[in-house]
PDB file of C-alpha atoms in Angstrom:
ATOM      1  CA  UNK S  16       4.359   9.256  19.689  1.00  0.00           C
ATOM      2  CA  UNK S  17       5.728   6.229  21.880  1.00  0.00           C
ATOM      3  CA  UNK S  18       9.696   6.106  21.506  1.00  0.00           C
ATOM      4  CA  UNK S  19      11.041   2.772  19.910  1.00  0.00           C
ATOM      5  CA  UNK S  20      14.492   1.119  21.014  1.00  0.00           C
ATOM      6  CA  UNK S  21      16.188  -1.635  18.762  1.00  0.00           C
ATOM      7  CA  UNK S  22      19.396  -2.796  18.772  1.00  0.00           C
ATOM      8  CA  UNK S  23      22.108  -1.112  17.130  1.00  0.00           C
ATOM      9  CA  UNK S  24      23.163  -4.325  15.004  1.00  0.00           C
ATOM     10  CA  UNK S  25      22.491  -7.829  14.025  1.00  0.00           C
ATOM     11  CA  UNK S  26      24.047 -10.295  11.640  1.00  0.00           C
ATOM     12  CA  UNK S  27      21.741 -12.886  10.182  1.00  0.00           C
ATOM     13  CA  UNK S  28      23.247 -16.259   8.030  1.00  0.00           C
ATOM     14  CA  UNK S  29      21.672 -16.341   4.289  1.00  0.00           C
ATOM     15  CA  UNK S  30      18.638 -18.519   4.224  1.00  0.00           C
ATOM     16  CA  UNK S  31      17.936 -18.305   8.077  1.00  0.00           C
ATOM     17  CA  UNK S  32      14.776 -16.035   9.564  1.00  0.00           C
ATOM     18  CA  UNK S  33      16.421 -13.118  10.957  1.00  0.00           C
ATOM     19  CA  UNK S  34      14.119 -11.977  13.745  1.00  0.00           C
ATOM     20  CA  UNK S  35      14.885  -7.938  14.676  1.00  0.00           C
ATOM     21  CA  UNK S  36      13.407  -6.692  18.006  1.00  0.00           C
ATOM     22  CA  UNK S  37      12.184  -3.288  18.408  1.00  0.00           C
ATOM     23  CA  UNK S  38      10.765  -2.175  22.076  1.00  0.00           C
ATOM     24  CA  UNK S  39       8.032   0.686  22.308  1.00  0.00           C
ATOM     25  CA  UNK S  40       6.774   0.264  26.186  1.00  0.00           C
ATOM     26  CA  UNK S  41       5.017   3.582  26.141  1.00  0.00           C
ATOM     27  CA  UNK S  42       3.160   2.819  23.231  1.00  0.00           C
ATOM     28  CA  UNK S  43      -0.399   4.038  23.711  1.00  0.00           C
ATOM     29  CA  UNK S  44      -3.265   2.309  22.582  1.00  0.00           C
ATOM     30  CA  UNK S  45      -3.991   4.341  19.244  1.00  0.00           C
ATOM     31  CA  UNK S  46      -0.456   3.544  18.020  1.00  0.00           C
ATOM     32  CA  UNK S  47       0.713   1.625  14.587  1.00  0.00           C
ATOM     33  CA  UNK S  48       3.502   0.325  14.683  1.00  0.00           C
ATOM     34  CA  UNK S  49       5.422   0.610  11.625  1.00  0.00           C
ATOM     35  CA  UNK S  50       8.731  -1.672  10.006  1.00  0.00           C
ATOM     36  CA  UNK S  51      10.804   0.517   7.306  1.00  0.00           C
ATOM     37  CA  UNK S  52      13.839  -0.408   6.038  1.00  0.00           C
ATOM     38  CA  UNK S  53      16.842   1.364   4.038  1.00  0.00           C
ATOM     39  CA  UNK S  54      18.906  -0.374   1.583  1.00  0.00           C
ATOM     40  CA  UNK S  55      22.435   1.683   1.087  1.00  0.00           C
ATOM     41  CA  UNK S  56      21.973   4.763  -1.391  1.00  0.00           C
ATOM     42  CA  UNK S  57      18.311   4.332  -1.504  1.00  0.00           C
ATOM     43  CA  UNK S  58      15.567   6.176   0.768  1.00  0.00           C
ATOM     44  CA  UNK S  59      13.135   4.218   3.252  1.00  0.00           C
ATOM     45  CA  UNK S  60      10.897   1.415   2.095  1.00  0.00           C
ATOM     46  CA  UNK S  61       7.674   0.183   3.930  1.00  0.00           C
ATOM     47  CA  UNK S  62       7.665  -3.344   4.935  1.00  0.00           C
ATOM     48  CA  UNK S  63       5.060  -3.715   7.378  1.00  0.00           C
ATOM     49  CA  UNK S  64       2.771  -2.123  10.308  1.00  0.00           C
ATOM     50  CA  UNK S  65       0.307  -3.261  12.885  1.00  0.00           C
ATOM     51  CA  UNK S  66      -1.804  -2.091  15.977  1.00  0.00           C
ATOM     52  CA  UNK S  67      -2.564  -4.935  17.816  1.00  0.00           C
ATOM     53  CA  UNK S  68      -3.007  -8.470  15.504  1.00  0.00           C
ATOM     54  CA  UNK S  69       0.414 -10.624  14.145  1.00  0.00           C
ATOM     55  CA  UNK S  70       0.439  -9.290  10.239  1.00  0.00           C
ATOM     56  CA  UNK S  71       2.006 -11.372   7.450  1.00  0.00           C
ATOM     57  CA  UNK S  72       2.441  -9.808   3.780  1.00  0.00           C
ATOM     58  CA  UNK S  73       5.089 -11.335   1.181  1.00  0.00           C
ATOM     59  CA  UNK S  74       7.850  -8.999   2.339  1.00  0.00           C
ATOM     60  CA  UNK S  75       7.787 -10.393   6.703  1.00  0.00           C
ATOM     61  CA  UNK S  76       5.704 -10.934   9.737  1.00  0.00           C
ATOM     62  CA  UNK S  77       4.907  -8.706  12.079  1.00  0.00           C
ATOM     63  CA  UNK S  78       4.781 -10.123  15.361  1.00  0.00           C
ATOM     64  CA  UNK S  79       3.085  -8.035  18.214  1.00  0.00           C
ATOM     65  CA  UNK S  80       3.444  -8.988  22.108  1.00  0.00           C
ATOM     66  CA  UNK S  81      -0.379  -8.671  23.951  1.00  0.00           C
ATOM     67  CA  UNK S  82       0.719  -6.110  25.743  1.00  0.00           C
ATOM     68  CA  UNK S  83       1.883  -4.445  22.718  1.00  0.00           C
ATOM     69  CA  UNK S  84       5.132  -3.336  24.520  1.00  0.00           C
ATOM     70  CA  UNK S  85       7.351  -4.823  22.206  1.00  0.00           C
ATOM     71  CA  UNK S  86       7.576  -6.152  18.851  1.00  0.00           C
ATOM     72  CA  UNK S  87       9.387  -8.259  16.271  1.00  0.00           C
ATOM     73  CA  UNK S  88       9.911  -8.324  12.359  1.00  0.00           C
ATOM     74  CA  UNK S  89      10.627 -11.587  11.145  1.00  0.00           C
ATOM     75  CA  UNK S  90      12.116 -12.305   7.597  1.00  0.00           C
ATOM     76  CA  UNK S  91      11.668 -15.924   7.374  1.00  0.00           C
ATOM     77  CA  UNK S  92      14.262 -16.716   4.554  1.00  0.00           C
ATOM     78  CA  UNK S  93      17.043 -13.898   4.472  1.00  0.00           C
ATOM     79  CA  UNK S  94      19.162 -13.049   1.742  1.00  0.00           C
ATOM     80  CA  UNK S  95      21.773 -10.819   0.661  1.00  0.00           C
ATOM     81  CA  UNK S  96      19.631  -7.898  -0.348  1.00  0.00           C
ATOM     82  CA  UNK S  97      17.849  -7.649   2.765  1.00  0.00           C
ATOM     83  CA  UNK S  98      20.694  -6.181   4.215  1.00  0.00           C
ATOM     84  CA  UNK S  99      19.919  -2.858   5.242  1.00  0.00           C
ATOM     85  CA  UNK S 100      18.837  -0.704   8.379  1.00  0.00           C
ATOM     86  CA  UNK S 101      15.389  -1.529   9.945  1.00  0.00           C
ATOM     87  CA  UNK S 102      13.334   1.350  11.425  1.00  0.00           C
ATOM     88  CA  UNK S 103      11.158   0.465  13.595  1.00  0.00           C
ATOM     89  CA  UNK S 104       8.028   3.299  14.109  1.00  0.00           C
ATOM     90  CA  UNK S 105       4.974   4.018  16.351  1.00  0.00           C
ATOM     91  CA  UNK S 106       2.576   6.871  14.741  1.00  0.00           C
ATOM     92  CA  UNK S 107      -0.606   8.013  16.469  1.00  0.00           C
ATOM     93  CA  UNK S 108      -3.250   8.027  14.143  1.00  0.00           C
ATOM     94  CA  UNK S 109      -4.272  11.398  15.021  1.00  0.00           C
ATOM     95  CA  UNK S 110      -0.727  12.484  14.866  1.00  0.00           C
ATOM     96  CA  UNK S 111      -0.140  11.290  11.573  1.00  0.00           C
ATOM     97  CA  UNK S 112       1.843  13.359  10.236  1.00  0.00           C
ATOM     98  CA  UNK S 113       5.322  12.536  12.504  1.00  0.00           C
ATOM     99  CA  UNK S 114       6.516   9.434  11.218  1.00  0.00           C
ATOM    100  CA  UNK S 115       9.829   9.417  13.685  1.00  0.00           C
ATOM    101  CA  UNK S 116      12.518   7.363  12.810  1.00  0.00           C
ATOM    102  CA  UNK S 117      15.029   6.188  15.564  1.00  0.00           C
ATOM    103  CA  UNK S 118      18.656   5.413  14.667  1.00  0.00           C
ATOM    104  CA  UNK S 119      17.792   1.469  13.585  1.00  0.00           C
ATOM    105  CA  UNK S 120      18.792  -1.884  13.602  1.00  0.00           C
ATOM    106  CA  UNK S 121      21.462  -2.606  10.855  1.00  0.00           C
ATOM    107  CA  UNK S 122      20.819  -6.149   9.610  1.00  0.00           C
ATOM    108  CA  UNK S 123      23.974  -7.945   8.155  1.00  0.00           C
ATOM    109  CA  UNK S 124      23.174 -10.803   6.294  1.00  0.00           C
ATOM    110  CA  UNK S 125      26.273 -12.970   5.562  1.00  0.00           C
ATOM    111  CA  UNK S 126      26.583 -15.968   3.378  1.00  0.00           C
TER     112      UNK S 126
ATOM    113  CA  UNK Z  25       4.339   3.159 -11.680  1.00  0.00           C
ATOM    114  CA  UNK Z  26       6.976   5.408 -11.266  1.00  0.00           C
ATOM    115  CA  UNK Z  27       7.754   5.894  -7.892  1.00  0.00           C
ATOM    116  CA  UNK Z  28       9.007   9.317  -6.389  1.00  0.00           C
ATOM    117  CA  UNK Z  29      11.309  10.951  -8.471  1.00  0.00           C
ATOM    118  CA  UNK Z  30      13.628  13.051  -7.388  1.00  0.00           C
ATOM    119  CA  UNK Z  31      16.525  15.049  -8.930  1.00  0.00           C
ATOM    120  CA  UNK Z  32      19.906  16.074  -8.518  1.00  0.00           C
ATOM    121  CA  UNK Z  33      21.086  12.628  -7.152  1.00  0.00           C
ATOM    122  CA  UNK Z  34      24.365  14.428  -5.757  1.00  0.00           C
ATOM    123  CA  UNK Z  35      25.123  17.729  -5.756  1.00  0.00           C
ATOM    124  CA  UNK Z  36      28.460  19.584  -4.575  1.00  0.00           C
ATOM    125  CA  UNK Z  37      28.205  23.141  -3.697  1.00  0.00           C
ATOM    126  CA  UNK Z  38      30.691  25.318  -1.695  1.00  0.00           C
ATOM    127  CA  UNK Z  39      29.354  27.060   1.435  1.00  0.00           C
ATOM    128  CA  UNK Z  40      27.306  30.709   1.192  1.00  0.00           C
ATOM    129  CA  UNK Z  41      25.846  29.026  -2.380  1.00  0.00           C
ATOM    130  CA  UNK Z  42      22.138  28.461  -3.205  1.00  0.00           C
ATOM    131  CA  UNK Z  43      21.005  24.850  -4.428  1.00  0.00           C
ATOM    132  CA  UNK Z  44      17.473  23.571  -5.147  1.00  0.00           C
ATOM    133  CA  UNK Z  45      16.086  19.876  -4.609  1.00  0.00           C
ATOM    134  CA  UNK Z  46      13.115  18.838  -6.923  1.00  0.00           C
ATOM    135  CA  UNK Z  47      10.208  16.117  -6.028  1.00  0.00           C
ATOM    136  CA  UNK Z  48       8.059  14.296  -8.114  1.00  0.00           C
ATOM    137  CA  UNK Z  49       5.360  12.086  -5.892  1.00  0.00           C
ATOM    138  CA  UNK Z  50       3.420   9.447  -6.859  1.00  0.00           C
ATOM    139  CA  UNK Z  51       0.742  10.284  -9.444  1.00  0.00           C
ATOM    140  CA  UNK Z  52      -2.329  10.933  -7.002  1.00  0.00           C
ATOM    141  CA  UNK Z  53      -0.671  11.212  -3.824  1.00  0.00           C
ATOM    142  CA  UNK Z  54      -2.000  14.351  -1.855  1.00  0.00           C
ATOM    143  CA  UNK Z  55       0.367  14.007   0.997  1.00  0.00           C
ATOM    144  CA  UNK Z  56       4.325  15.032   0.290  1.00  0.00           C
ATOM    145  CA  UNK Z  57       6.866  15.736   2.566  1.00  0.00           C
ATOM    146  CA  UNK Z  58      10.571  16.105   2.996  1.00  0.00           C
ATOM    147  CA  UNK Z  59      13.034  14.844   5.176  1.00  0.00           C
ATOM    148  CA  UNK Z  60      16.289  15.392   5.879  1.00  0.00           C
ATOM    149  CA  UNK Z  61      19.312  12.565   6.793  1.00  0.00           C
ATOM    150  CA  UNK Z  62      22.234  13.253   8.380  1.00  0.00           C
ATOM    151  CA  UNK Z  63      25.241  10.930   8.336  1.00  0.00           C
ATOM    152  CA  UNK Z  64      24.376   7.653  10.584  1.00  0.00           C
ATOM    153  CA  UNK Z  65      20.750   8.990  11.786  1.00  0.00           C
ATOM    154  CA  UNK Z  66      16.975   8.306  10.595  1.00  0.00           C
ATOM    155  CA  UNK Z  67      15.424  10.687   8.372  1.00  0.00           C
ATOM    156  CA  UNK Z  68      13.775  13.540  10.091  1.00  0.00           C
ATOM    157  CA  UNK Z  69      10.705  15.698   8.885  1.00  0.00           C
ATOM    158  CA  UNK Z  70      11.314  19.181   7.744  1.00  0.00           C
ATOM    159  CA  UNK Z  71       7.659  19.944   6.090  1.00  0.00           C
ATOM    160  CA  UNK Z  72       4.926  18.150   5.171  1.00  0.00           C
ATOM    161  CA  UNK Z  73       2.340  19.387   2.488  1.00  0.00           C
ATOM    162  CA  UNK Z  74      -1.131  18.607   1.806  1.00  0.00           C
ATOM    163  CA  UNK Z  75      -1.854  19.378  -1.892  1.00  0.00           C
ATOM    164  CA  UNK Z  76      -0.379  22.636  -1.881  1.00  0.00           C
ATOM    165  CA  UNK Z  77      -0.457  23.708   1.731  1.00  0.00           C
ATOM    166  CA  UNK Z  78       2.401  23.173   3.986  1.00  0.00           C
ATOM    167  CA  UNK Z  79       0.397  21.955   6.913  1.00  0.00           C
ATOM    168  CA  UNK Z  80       3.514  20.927   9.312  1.00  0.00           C
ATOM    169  CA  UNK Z  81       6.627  23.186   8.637  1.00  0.00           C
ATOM    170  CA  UNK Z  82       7.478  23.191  12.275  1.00  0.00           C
ATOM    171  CA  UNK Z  83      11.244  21.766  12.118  1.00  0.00           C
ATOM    172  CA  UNK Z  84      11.824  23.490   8.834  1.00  0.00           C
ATOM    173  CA  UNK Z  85      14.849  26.128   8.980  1.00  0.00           C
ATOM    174  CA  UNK Z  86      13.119  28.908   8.030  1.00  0.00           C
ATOM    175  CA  UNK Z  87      16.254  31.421   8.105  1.00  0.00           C
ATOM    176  CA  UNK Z  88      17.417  29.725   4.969  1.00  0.00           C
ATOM    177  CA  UNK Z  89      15.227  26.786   4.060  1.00  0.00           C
ATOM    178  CA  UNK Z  90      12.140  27.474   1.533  1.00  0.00           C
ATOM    179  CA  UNK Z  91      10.008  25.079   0.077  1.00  0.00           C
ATOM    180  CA  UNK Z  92       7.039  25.416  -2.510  1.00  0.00           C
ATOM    181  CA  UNK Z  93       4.453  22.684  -4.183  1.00  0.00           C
ATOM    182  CA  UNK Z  94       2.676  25.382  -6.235  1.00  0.00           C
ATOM    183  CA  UNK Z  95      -0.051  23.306  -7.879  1.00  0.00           C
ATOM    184  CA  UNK Z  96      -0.345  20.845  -5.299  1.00  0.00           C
ATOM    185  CA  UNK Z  97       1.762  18.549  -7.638  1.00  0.00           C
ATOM    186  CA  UNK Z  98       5.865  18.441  -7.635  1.00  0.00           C
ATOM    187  CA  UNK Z  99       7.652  20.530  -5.262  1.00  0.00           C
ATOM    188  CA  UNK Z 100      11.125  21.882  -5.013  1.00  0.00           C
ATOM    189  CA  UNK Z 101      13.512  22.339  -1.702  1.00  0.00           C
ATOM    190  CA  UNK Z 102      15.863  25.386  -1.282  1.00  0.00           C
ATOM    191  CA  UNK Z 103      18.476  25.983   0.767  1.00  0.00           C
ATOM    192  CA  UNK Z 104      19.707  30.009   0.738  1.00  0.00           C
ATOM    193  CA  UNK Z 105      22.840  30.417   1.499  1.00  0.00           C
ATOM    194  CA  UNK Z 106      23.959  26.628   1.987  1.00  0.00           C
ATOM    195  CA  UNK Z 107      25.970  26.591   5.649  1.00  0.00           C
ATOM    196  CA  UNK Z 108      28.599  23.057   6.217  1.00  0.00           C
ATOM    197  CA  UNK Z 109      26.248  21.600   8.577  1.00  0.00           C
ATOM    198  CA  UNK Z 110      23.610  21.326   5.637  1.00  0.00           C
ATOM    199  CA  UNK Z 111      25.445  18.726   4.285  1.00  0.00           C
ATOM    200  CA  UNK Z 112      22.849  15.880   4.348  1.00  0.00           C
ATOM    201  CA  UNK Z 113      20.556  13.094   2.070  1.00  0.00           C
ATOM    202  CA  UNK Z 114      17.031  15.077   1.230  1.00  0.00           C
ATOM    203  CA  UNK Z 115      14.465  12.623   1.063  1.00  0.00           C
ATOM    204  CA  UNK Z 116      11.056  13.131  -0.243  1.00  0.00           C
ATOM    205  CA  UNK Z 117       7.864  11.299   0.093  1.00  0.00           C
ATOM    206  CA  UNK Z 118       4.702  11.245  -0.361  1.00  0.00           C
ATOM    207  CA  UNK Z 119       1.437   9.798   0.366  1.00  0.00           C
ATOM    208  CA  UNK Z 120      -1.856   9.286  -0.765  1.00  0.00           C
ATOM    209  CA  UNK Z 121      -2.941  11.546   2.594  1.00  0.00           C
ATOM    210  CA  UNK Z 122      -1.927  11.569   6.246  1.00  0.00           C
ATOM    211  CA  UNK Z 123      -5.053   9.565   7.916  1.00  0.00           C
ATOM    212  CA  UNK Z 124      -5.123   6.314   9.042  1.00  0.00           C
ATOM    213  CA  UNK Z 125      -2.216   3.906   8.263  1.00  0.00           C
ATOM    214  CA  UNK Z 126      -1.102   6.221   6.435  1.00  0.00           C
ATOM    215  CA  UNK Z 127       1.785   4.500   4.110  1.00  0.00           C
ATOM    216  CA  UNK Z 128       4.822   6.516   2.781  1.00  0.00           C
ATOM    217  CA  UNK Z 129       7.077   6.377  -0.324  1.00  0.00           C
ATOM    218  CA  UNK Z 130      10.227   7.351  -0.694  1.00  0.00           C
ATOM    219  CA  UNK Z 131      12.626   8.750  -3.341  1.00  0.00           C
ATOM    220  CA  UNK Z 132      15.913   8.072  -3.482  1.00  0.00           C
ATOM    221  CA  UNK Z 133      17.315  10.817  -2.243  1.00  0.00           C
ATOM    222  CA  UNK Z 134      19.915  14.220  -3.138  1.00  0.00           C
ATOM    223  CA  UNK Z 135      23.070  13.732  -1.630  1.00  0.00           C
ATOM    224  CA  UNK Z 136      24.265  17.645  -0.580  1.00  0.00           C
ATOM    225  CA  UNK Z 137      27.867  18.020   0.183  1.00  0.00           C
ATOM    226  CA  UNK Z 138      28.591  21.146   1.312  1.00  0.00           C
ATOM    227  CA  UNK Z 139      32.350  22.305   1.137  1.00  0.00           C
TER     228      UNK Z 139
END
């Protein structure tokens, strides 16, 4: 599976779009990429994934360079609770089974 | 729906001690796996099962590290004898199976401190 690189932190004022790069140049063609995110004391929850289209649900939008080396999540209005650590993931689909989780982004949102 | 349950939230042990983690996945979900987080890392995969056969068990510390889902259901974690360096958040989650965009959910965690 294609490494990932984000940044190690980001601070984001309530009510603005907090837009959190992740890199994954080596990403191969067969490759989701994944958004998780962990809220203190809790374990990973799925936000978002892609392969090669933008994707929008109710949580962000997923927005996918055409080269598909890089990536952004966007959370268009943050708030409070949406501060947490962002893992951003590329899984093979025939390698399904390693979901690998780099070290994060840490999203402070502030007030 | 419940999510995945898991159980003990914390648990303090001293070193050389046994302690079990249980799971409870999502009602349906064939896939289940646990991770392990240290201290300012991502979670990393110790086993994954599907139904009731450990399938990936690769990065799972087999000198002291067992793990069982008997009827392809809930599964428990042990650690035998617990060392420092276990100390750790055990996550488990499950999925409905491992093809295709595949999505996981997560428990909450057991928080092992190991003194």
């Amino acid at each position: 599976d294609a490494k990932t690189t984000q940044p190690p932190s980001m601070d984001c004022a309530e009510g603005r779009a907090a837009n959190l790069p992740c890199n994954h140049s080596t990403i191969s063609g067969n490759e989701y990429v994944y958004w998780y995110r962990q809220i203190h004391s809790q374990g990973p929850q799925y936000i978002i994934h892609g392969l090669k289209n933008n994707e929008t649900n109710e949580m962000a939008s997923l927005i996918i360079t055409e080269d598909r080396k890089s990536s952004t999540l966007i959370l268009p209005h943050a708030t409070l609770r949406d501060t947490a650590v962002y893992y951003c993931i590329s899984r093979a689909t025939y390698n399904t089974d390693k979901l690998i989780f780099g070290t994060g982004t840490r999203l402070q949102v502030f007030p | 729906e419940a999510g995945v349950v898991q159980s003990p939230r914390y648990k303090i042990i001293e070193k050389k001690q046994p302690v079990a983690f249980w799971c409870n996945p999502i009602s349906g979900h064939n896939t289940l796996y646990w991770y392990r987080q240290n201290l300012g890392q991502g979670p990393e995969l110790l086993i994954r099962y599907e139904n009731e056969e450990a399938v990936d068990d690769s990065q799972l510390p087999k000198d002291r590290f067992s793990a069982e889902r008997l009827k392809g259901v809930d599964s428990t974690l042990k650690i035998q004898p617990a060392e420092l360096g276990d100390s750790a958040v055990y996550l488990c989650a499950s999925s409905l199976d491992s093809s295709g965009a595949n999505v996981l959910t997560f428990g909450a965690g057991s928080r092992l401190t190991v003194l």
